[in-house]
Coordinates of C-alpha atoms in Angstrom, one line a residue:
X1 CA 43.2 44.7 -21.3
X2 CA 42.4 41.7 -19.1
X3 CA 40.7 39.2 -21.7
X4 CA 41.8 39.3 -25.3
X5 CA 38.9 36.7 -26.3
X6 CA 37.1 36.8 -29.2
X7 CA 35.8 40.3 -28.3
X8 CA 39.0 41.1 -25.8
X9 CA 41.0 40.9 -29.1
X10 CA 38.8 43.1 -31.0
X11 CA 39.0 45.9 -28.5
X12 CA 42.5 46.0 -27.8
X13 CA 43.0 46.3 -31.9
X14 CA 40.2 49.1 -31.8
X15 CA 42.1 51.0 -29.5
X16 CA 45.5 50.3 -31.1
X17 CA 44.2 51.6 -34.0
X18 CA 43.0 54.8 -32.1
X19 CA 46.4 55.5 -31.1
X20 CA 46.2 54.1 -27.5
X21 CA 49.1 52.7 -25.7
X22 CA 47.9 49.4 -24.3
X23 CA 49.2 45.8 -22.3
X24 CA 47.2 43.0 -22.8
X25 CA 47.1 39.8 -21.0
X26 CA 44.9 36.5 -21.3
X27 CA 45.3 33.2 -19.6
X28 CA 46.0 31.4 -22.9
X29 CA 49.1 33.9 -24.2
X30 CA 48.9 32.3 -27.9
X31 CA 46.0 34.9 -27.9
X32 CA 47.3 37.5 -27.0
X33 CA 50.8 37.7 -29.4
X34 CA 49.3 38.7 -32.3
X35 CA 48.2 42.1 -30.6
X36 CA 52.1 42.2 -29.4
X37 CA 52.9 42.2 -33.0
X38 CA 50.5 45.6 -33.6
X39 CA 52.2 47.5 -30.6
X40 CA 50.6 46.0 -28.0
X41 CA 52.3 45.0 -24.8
X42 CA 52.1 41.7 -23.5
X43 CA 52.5 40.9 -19.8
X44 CA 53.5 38.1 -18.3
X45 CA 50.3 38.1 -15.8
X46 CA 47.4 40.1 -14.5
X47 CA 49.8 42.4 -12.2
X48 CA 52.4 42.9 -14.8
X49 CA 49.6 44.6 -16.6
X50 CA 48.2 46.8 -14.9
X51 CA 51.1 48.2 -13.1
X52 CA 51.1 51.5 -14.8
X53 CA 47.3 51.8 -16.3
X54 CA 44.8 54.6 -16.0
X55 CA 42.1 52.4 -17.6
X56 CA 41.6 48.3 -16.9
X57 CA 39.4 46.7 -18.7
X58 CA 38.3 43.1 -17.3
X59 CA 37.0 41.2 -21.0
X60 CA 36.5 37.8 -19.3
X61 CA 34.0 35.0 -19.9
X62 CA 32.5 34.5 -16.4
X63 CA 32.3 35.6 -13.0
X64 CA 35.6 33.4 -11.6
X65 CA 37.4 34.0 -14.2
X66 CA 36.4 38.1 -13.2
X67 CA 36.9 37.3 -9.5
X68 CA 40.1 35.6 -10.3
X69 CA 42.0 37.7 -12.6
X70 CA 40.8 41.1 -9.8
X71 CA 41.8 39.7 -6.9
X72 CA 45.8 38.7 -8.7
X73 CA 46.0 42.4 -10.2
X74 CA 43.5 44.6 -7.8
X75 CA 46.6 45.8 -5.6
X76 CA 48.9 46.0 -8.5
X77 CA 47.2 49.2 -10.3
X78 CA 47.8 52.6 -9.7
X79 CA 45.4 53.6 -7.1
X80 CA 43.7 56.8 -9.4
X81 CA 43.2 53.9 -12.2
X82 CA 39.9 53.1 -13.3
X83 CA 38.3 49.7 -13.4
X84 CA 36.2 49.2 -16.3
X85 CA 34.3 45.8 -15.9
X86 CA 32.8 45.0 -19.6
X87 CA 32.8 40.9 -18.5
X88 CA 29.0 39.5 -19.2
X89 CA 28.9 38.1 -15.7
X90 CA 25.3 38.3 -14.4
X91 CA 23.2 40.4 -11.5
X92 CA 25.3 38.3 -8.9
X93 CA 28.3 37.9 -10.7
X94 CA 28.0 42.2 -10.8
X95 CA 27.4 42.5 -6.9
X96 CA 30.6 40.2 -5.9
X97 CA 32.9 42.5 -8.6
X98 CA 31.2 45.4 -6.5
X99 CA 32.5 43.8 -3.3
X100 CA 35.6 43.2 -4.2
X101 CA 36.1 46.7 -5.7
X102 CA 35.3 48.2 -2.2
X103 CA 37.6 45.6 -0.3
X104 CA 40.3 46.5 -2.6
X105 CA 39.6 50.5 -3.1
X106 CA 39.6 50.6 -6.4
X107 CA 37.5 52.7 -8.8
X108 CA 34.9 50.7 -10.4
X109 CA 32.9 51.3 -13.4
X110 CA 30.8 49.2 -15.9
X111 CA 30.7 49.2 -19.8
X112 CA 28.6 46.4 -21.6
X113 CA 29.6 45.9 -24.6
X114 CA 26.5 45.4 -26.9
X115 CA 28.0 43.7 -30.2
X116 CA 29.8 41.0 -31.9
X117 CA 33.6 40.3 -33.1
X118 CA 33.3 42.4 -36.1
X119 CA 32.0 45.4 -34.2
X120 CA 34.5 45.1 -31.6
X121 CA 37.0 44.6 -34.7
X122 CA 35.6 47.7 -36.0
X123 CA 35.1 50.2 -33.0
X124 CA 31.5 50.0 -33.8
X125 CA 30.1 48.2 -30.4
X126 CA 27.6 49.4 -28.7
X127 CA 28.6 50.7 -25.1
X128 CA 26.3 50.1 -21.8
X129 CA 27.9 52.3 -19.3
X130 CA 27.4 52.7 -15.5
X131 CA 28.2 54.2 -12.6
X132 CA 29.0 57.5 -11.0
X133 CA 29.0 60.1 -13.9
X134 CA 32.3 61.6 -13.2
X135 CA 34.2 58.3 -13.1
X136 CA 32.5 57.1 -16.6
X137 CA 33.5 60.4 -18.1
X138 CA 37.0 59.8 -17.6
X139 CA 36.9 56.5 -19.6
X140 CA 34.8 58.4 -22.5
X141 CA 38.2 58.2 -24.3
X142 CA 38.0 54.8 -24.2
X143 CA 34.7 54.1 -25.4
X144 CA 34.7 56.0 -27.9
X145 CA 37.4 54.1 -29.3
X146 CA 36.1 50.7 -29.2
X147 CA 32.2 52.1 -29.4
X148 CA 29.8 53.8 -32.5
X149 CA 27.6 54.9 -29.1
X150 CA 27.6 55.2 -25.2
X151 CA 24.4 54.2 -23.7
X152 CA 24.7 55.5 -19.9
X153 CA 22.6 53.0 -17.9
X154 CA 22.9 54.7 -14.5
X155 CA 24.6 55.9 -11.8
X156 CA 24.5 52.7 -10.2
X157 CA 27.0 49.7 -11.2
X158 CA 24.5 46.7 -12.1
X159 CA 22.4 48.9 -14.2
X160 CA 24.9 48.6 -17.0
X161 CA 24.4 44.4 -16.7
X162 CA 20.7 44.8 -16.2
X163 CA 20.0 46.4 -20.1
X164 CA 22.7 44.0 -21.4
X165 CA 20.8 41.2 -19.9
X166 CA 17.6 43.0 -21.6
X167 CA 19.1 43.5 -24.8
X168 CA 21.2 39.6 -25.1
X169 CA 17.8 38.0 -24.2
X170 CA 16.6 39.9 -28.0
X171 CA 19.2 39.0 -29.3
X172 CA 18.4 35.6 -28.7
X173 CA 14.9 35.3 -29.2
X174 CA 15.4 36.3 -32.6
X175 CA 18.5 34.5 -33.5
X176 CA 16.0 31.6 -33.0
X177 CA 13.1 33.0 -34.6
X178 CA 15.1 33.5 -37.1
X179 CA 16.4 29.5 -37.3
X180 CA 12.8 28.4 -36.5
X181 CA 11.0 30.6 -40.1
X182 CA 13.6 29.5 -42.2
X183 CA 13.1 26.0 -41.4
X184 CA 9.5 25.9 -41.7
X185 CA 9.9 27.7 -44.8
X186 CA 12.2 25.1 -46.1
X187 CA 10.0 22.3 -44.6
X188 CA 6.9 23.8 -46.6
X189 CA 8.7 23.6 -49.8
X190 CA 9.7 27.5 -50.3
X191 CA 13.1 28.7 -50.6
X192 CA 13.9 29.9 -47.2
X193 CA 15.2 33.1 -49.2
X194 CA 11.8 34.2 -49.4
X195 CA 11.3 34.5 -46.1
X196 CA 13.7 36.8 -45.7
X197 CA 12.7 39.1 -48.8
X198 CA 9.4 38.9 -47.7
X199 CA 10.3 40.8 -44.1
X200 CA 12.6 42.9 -46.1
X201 CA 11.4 46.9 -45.6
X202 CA 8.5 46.0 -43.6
X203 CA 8.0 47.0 -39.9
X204 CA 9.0 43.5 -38.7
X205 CA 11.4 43.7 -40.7
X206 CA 15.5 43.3 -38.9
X207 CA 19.0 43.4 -40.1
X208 CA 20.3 41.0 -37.8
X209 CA 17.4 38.7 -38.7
X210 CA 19.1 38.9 -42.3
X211 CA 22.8 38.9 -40.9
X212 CA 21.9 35.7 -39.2
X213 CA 19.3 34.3 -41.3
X214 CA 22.0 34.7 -44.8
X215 CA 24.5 32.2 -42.5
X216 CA 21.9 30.1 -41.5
X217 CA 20.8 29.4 -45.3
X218 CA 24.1 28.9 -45.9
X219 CA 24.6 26.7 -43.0
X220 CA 28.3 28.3 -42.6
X221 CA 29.0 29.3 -39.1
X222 CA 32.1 31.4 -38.0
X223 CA 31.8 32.4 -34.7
X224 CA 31.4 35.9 -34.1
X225 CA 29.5 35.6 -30.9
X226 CA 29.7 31.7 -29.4
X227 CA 26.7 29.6 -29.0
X228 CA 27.5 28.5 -25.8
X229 CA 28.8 32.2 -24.6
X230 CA 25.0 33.0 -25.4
X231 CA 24.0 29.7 -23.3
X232 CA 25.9 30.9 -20.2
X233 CA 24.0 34.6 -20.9
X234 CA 20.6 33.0 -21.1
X235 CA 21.0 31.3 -18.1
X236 CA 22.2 34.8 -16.8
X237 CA 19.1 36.4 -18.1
X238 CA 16.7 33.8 -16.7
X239 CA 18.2 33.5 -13.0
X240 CA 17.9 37.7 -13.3
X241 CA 13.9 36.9 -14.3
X242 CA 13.3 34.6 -11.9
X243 CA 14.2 36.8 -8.8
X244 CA 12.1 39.7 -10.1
X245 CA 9.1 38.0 -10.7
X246 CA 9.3 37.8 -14.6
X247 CA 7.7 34.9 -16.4
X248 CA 10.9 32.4 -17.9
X249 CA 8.8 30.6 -20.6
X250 CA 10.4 31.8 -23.5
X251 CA 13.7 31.9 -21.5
X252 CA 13.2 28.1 -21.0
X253 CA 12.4 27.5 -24.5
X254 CA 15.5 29.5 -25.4
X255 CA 17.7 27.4 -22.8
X256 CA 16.6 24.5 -24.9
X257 CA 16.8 25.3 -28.4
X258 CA 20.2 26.3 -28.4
X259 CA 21.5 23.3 -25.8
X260 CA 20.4 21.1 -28.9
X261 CA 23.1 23.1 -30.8
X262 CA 25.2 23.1 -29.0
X263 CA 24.5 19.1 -27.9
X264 CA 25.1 18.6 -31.7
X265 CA 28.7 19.8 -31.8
X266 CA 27.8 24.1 -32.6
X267 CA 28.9 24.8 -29.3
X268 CA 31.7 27.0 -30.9
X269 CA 30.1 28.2 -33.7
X270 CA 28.3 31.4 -34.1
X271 CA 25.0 31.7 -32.7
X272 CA 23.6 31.6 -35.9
X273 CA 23.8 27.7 -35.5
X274 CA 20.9 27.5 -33.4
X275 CA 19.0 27.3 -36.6
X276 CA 20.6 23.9 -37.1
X277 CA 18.1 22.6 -34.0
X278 CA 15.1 23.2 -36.1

């Protein structure tokens, strides 16, 4: 495990729990000891770790941090180890980890992950796999311990990124729906409870629209997925529009509403905090 993040953390625990025998490393080590203390091992740097591992996974915020962390451990693996890039890193971000793989000969594979901390906490993501068949089924073992599902999105690495891109941009469009009916509901003079009973069992209806909307009433925000990790994927998922022709108007407005958030100190709270710019 390359990345014990918010979400790196949560895997490496899943598999733990699954009886897996994983090293874990992250640039700030303070998060990665607690996993030491649950059987993990913790190296000392990106090589150390994947000296003797069938599986890598790279759970890193960005694209450099990605290109960084493969290009100090990418020589270090064993060469029949699989590289499982599950980093949200963007359509260019996916074909310079492609690049590299292929200058470095290693085996290369994506897995989205489509979920928050508790999932990950859990084993309950959703999985976004890619690549050539045969390679993804020898990491099934994997994903099945940190997933509820696989979704294969190809045979082609980037297809994995492309539905997670699909899927984030929901995600937040109706985080901020979300924020934007409570407030007017509020504003009108209703309890903004109402609005979510009235969407309750009805074909617009959403459990994440509760999930989020119950912490937005509240106006108590514990991260499970960062407001500004969902900045960085929105400007992902509108530089991905852009070159293929899609319209970015409600990407733009997105952009927007949470940089007030974040603007107003939410930057590290959950997403649900985008309410807080109606």
């Amino acid at each position: 495990m390359l990345g014990t993040g918010a979400m790196g953390a949560g895997v490496a625990g899943s598999l733990l729990r699954e009886g897996h025998q994983v090293t874990v490393w992250n640039r700030s080590t303070d998060k990665a000891a607690p996993l030491g203390e649950r059987g993990a091992t913790v190296a000392a740097d990106p090589a150390a770790a994947v000296e003797h591992a069938e599986v890598v996974l790279l759970t890193l915020f960005d694209t450099d941090a990605v290109v960084d962390v493969l290009e100090q451990a990418a020589g270090d693996a064993p060469t029949d180890a699989v590289w499982v890039q599950a980093s949200t890193i963007g359509v260019d971000g996916t074909e310079t980890v492609v690049q590299l793989g292929a200058k470095y000969g290693i085996t290369l594979v994506e897995a989205m992950m489509l979920g928050t901390k508790a999932p990950a906490e859990q084993g309950k993501l959703t999985m976004l796999a890619a690549g050539p068949a045969d390679q993804v089924d020898r990491v099934v073992p994997v994903l099945d311990a940190i997933g509820a599902k696989t979704v294969r999105a190809g045979e082609r690495i980037g297809d994995g990124t492309a539905l997670k891109l699909a899927a984030n941009a929901w995600i937040a469009s109706i985080t901020a729906a979300t924020g934007q009916s409570i407030a007017l509901a509020a504003a009108l003079g209703l309890d903004p409870q109402l609005f979510l009973d009235a969407i309750d069992g009805s074909a617009s209806d959403s459990a994440y629209a509760h999930t989020k909307g119950a912490a937005i009433i509240a106006g108590e925000f514990p991260a499970q997925f960062a407001l500004d990790g969902l900045r960085k994927d929105i400007g992902l998922i509108a530089e991905a529009a852009r070159a293929n022709d899609v319209s970015t108007t409600l990407l733009d407005a997105l952009g927007r509403v949470y940089a007030d958030a974040s603007a107003a100190g939410h930057g590290g709270d959950d997403i649900a905090a985008v309410g807080t710019a109606f």
